[in-house]
Coordinates of C-alpha atoms in Angstrom, one line a residue:
M1 CA 77.7 84.6 93.5
I2 CA 76.4 87.9 93.2
L3 CA 79.0 91.0 90.9
L4 CA 77.5 94.6 91.8
Y5 CA 78.4 97.2 89.8
H6 CA 77.1 100.9 90.5
I7 CA 73.7 99.7 91.1
E8 CA 71.1 100.3 93.9
I9 CA 70.0 97.3 95.4
P10 CA 67.5 96.7 98.5
L11 CA 68.4 95.2 101.4
I12 CA 67.2 91.7 101.2
R13 CA 68.1 88.9 102.9
L14 CA 70.3 86.1 100.9
P15 CA 70.0 82.8 103.1
N16 CA 71.9 80.8 100.6
L17 CA 74.7 83.2 99.1
K18 CA 78.4 82.3 99.6
I19 CA 80.2 84.6 97.4
L20 CA 79.7 88.6 97.0
H21 CA 81.7 91.0 95.2
L22 CA 81.2 94.5 95.4
H23 CA 83.2 96.4 93.4
S24 CA 83.2 100.1 92.0
F25 CA 80.4 100.7 94.7
V26 CA 79.2 104.0 96.5
F27 CA 77.7 103.3 99.3
N28 CA 75.7 106.4 101.2
E29 CA 75.3 105.0 104.3
D30 CA 78.3 103.4 106.7
D31 CA 76.0 100.6 107.5
F32 CA 74.8 99.9 104.2
V33 CA 78.1 96.5 104.2
T34 CA 76.9 95.7 107.9
R35 CA 73.3 95.0 107.0
L36 CA 74.0 93.5 103.5
V37 CA 76.6 91.0 106.0
T38 CA 73.7 90.4 108.5
N39 CA 71.6 89.0 105.8
C40 CA 73.7 86.9 104.3
P41 CA 74.0 84.5 106.8
V42 CA 76.1 81.3 104.8
L43 CA 78.2 84.0 103.0
E44 CA 81.9 82.7 103.5
D45 CA 83.9 85.0 100.6
L46 CA 83.1 89.0 101.0
S47 CA 85.5 91.2 98.5
I48 CA 84.8 94.9 98.5
T49 CA 87.2 96.5 95.9
Y50 CA 87.8 99.7 94.7
C51 CA 84.5 101.3 96.5
W52 CA 83.8 104.9 98.4
W53 CA 82.1 105.2 101.5
E54 CA 80.7 108.9 101.6
K55 CA 81.4 108.9 105.2
G56 CA 83.6 106.1 105.6
D57 CA 82.8 106.9 109.7
R58 CA 82.8 103.4 110.1
L59 CA 83.3 100.2 109.2
I60 CA 81.9 97.0 111.1
I61 CA 81.9 93.4 109.4
S62 CA 80.2 90.4 112.4
S63 CA 80.2 87.0 110.3
H64 CA 81.1 83.3 111.8
S65 CA 80.0 82.1 108.2
L66 CA 82.9 84.0 106.6
R67 CA 86.2 82.9 105.7
R68 CA 87.2 85.5 102.8
F69 CA 87.7 89.1 103.1
A70 CA 89.5 91.3 101.0
V71 CA 88.6 95.3 101.7
F72 CA 90.0 98.3 99.5
I73 CA 88.6 101.6 100.1
L74 CA 89.1 104.3 98.1
R75 CA 89.3 108.2 99.1
D76 CA 89.8 110.1 96.7
N77 CA 93.3 110.9 97.7
D78 CA 92.4 112.3 100.6
E79 CA 95.0 111.7 103.8
E80 CA 92.6 113.5 105.8
K81 CA 89.8 111.2 106.2
N82 CA 90.1 108.5 108.4
S83 CA 86.9 106.0 109.9
D84 CA 87.0 106.3 113.4
L85 CA 86.1 102.7 113.8
V86 CA 86.7 99.9 112.3
L87 CA 85.2 96.3 113.9
I88 CA 85.7 93.0 112.4
D89 CA 84.5 90.1 114.2
T90 CA 85.1 87.6 111.8
P91 CA 86.5 84.1 114.1
N92 CA 86.5 81.8 111.4
L93 CA 87.9 84.0 108.7
Q94 CA 91.3 82.5 107.5
Y95 CA 92.5 85.4 104.3
F96 CA 92.2 88.9 104.6
E97 CA 93.1 91.6 102.6
Y98 CA 92.6 95.3 103.8
S99 CA 93.6 98.6 102.2
D100 CA 92.2 102.0 103.8
N101 CA 94.1 104.9 106.0
L102 CA 94.2 103.9 108.9
A103 CA 91.5 104.4 111.4
F104 CA 91.5 105.7 114.6
S105 CA 90.4 102.7 116.7
Y106 CA 90.5 98.8 115.5
I107 CA 88.4 96.1 116.8
T108 CA 89.1 92.8 115.5
H109 CA 88.2 89.4 116.3
F110 CA 90.8 87.0 114.3
N111 CA 90.8 82.8 116.1
A112 CA 91.2 81.1 112.7
L113 CA 93.2 83.7 110.2
V114 CA 96.2 81.8 108.4
E115 CA 97.1 84.8 105.4
A116 CA 96.6 88.2 105.7
S117 CA 98.1 91.6 103.2
I118 CA 97.7 94.6 105.3
E119 CA 98.2 98.6 103.6
F120 CA 97.6 101.7 105.5
V121 CA 97.5 104.1 102.8
Y122 CA 98.3 107.1 105.0
L123 CA 98.4 107.3 108.5
L124 CA 96.2 109.2 110.6
P125 CA 96.1 113.2 110.6
F126 CA 97.0 115.8 113.2
V127 CA 98.2 113.7 115.7
T128 CA 101.7 112.4 116.6
L129 CA 103.4 109.3 114.7
E130 CA 104.1 107.8 117.8
T131 CA 99.7 107.7 118.4
S132 CA 99.7 106.1 114.9
F133 CA 102.5 103.4 115.1
R134 CA 100.7 102.1 118.5
I135 CA 97.4 101.9 116.5
Q136 CA 99.6 99.5 114.2
L137 CA 101.5 97.5 116.3
S138 CA 97.8 97.3 118.2
F139 CA 96.4 95.8 114.7
A140 CA 99.2 93.9 114.7
R141 CA 98.5 91.6 117.9
A142 CA 95.7 90.6 116.4
L143 CA 97.6 89.1 113.3
S144 CA 99.6 87.1 115.2
N145 CA 98.5 83.6 114.1
V146 CA 98.4 84.0 110.6
Q147 CA 101.0 81.5 108.7
H148 CA 101.5 84.0 106.1
L149 CA 101.5 87.8 106.3
A150 CA 102.2 91.2 104.0
L151 CA 103.0 94.0 105.6
L152 CA 102.5 97.1 102.8
R153 CA 102.5 101.0 102.3
S154 CA 103.0 103.0 105.7
Y155 CA 102.9 99.4 107.9
V156 CA 106.3 98.2 108.3
E157 CA 107.7 101.7 109.7
G158 CA 105.4 101.2 113.0
F159 CA 108.0 98.0 113.5
Y160 CA 110.9 100.7 113.8
F161 CA 109.7 102.5 116.9
A162 CA 108.3 99.0 118.9
G163 CA 111.6 99.2 120.8
K164 CA 111.3 103.3 121.3
L165 CA 107.8 102.8 122.7
K166 CA 108.2 100.0 124.3
D167 CA 104.9 98.7 123.2
Q168 CA 105.2 94.7 123.8
L169 CA 105.4 93.5 119.9
P170 CA 103.2 89.8 119.6
V171 CA 105.5 87.0 119.1
F172 CA 103.7 85.5 115.2
R173 CA 104.2 82.1 117.3
N174 CA 102.6 80.4 113.2
L175 CA 104.4 82.9 111.0
K176 CA 106.7 81.0 107.8
T177 CA 106.8 83.6 105.0
L178 CA 106.3 87.3 105.9
K179 CA 106.9 89.9 102.9
L180 CA 107.6 93.5 103.6
A181 CA 107.3 96.6 101.4
A182 CA 110.0 99.4 101.3
L183 CA 110.2 101.5 104.2
C184 CA 109.3 105.4 103.9
R185 CA 112.2 107.9 105.0
S186 CA 109.1 110.4 106.3
Y187 CA 109.1 107.8 108.9
C188 CA 112.6 106.5 109.7
S189 CA 116.0 106.4 109.2
G190 CA 115.8 103.5 106.6
R191 CA 117.1 100.9 109.1
W192 CA 116.0 98.0 107.8
D193 CA 118.4 96.1 110.2
I194 CA 116.4 97.1 113.2
V195 CA 112.8 96.6 111.6
V196 CA 114.5 93.1 110.5
W197 CA 115.9 92.2 114.0
L198 CA 112.8 93.0 115.6
I199 CA 110.1 91.3 113.7
L200 CA 112.7 88.3 113.5
Q201 CA 113.0 87.8 117.2
R202 CA 109.3 87.6 117.4
S203 CA 108.9 84.8 114.6
P204 CA 110.5 81.4 115.4
L205 CA 109.2 79.8 112.5
L206 CA 110.0 82.0 110.3
E207 CA 110.8 80.1 106.8
E208 CA 110.5 83.2 104.1
L209 CA 111.5 86.4 104.0
V210 CA 110.5 88.6 101.0
F211 CA 111.5 92.5 100.4
L212 CA 108.7 92.9 97.5
E213 CA 110.0 96.4 96.9
G214 CA 113.5 96.1 97.9
F215 CA 115.0 98.6 100.2
F216 CA 114.0 101.6 98.8
L217 CA 110.9 103.5 97.7
D218 CA 112.7 105.2 94.9
G219 CA 116.0 106.4 93.8
E220 CA 116.2 109.5 95.9
E221 CA 115.3 107.8 99.1
A222 CA 118.3 105.3 98.0
C223 CA 120.3 108.2 98.0
D224 CA 118.9 109.7 101.5
Y225 CA 119.3 106.8 103.4
H226 CA 122.3 106.9 105.4
D227 CA 121.9 104.9 108.5
L228 CA 121.9 102.1 106.5
N229 CA 125.6 102.1 106.3
N230 CA 126.1 100.7 109.0
A231 CA 123.8 97.7 109.2
G232 CA 123.9 95.3 112.0
D233 CA 125.6 97.5 114.8
A234 CA 125.1 96.2 117.6
A235 CA 125.1 99.6 119.5
A236 CA 122.8 100.8 117.3
L237 CA 120.6 97.8 117.9
E238 CA 120.5 97.3 121.2
D239 CA 119.8 101.7 121.6
A240 CA 116.5 101.2 119.1
G241 CA 115.2 98.2 121.9
C242 CA 116.1 95.2 120.0
G243 CA 117.3 93.5 123.4
I244 CA 121.1 92.0 122.6
A245 CA 122.3 92.3 119.8
Q246 CA 124.4 89.2 120.2
I247 CA 121.5 87.0 120.4
I248 CA 120.4 85.9 117.2
P249 CA 116.9 85.1 116.7
S250 CA 115.5 81.5 116.6
C251 CA 114.6 81.4 113.4
C252 CA 117.7 82.4 111.5
E253 CA 118.9 79.2 113.8
S254 CA 116.3 76.4 112.6
H255 CA 114.0 78.1 109.8
L256 CA 115.0 81.0 107.7
K257 CA 115.7 78.7 104.5
R258 CA 114.4 81.7 101.5
I259 CA 115.4 85.5 101.3
R260 CA 113.9 86.9 98.4
I261 CA 114.9 90.9 97.5
N262 CA 112.6 91.9 94.3
R263 CA 114.9 95.2 93.7
C264 CA 118.3 95.7 94.3
W265 CA 120.9 98.4 92.9
G266 CA 123.7 97.4 93.8
L267 CA 124.6 100.3 96.2
D268 CA 127.2 100.1 99.2
K269 CA 124.0 100.6 101.5
E270 CA 122.0 97.5 100.0
V271 CA 125.1 95.3 100.6
N272 CA 125.7 96.0 103.4
M273 CA 122.3 95.2 104.4
I274 CA 122.7 92.2 102.6
R275 CA 125.5 91.5 104.1
F276 CA 123.8 91.5 107.4
L277 CA 121.0 89.1 106.6
L278 CA 123.3 86.5 105.1
G279 CA 126.1 87.1 108.3
N280 CA 123.1 85.5 110.6
A281 CA 120.9 83.3 108.6
S282 CA 122.5 80.0 109.6
V283 CA 120.2 77.5 108.1
L284 CA 119.6 79.6 104.9
K285 CA 118.9 78.0 101.6
E286 CA 118.4 80.3 98.9
F287 CA 118.9 84.1 98.4
V288 CA 117.4 85.6 95.6
I289 CA 118.1 89.1 94.3
F290 CA 116.6 90.8 91.2
K291 CA 119.7 93.6 90.4
S292 CA 117.6 96.7 88.9
K293 CA 118.9 99.6 86.4
P294 CA 118.8 102.9 88.5
P295 CA 115.8 105.0 87.5
N296 CA 116.5 108.2 85.4
G297 CA 117.3 111.2 87.4
V298 CA 118.9 109.5 90.7
Q299 CA 122.0 110.8 91.6
F300 CA 124.4 107.4 92.2
V301 CA 126.3 105.4 90.1
A302 CA 125.0 101.7 90.5
P303 CA 127.8 98.7 89.6
S304 CA 126.9 96.4 87.1
F305 CA 126.0 93.1 87.2
D306 CA 129.0 91.6 87.0
Q307 CA 130.5 94.4 89.7
F308 CA 127.1 93.4 92.1
K309 CA 127.8 89.5 91.7
N310 CA 131.2 89.7 92.2
T311 CA 131.0 91.9 95.5
L312 CA 128.1 89.7 96.9
E313 CA 130.0 86.0 96.5
E314 CA 132.7 87.3 98.9
I315 CA 130.5 88.2 101.8
P316 CA 131.3 85.8 104.3
R317 CA 128.1 83.5 105.0
V318 CA 127.0 81.4 108.1
S319 CA 125.6 79.1 106.1
N320 CA 128.0 76.9 104.2
S321 CA 124.4 75.6 101.6
C322 CA 123.0 78.7 101.1
S323 CA 123.1 80.0 97.2
I324 CA 122.3 83.4 95.9
I325 CA 120.5 83.0 92.9
Y326 CA 120.9 86.5 90.6
S327 CA 118.6 88.2 88.4
D328 CA 118.7 90.8 86.2
D329 CA 114.8 90.9 85.0
E330 CA 112.6 93.5 85.8
P331 CA 111.3 92.9 90.1
K332 CA 108.6 90.8 90.4
F333 CA 106.2 92.1 93.2
I334 CA 104.2 89.9 94.3

């Protein structure tokens, strides 16, 4: 195992190296990591965290031995710096974590992927949202084999546009656990029901659904999301490209057993979304909700913990065995 901190090393061959962690490293050349990985023929675990690429135009990784790969690229908050190409040829990779601005092009080879976490810090500059979301959806197709998937910042919104773009989303045929970050109002109108419905339709074996940040990024966005007041409206779902809204996704009838919301203020629009979920998951066993206090400065009054609990207990559930577990602890973003 090698840990590198702000030092320069020659590119030598490391024939027995299996674990390599690069932390707080500045790369002067785009192909430094490419050549380094090539010189580690049995490398299994590669982590590139809090590193800077001075150019950052290309990220190319090719390795048949790699099993775990985590990359978190820093760009000094530059939302107009995006890679031209990200090529990851790792057919035996099992665990993948990726955080960077959206690239203009992705070429990936993931045959054995089990778990992935994806974050796009910023989308593409000077192009339409449609262009960015088409690239996101194309990248999603490379993840269709995963069993556990976390879609973080600026990724979830792409699924909102999937139906309207007529892009064929992949079928996540092995997906068991899905974790979603909050929607951003800059890209869509907060229609969680549309996003969830599109994903559930294509995740036949999904067992657990987690809303990592609740439904809203912050209190201001919670005030602006008006469309969620009509969560589950059949006409809206069909208009968004979700197909016939009355056809329940198969996972809801056979596999989806646990839903967790890591932050909930108890607003009517949140309750409507919870009603939508409880009304469609017929084998649900456990619904976990973290009731949070509203942030300072917001323009709404949230119900008390007991009021919120009483409201949810009155919501009809299609699953007779579903129990709602409440907590007023701090939200757990895991």
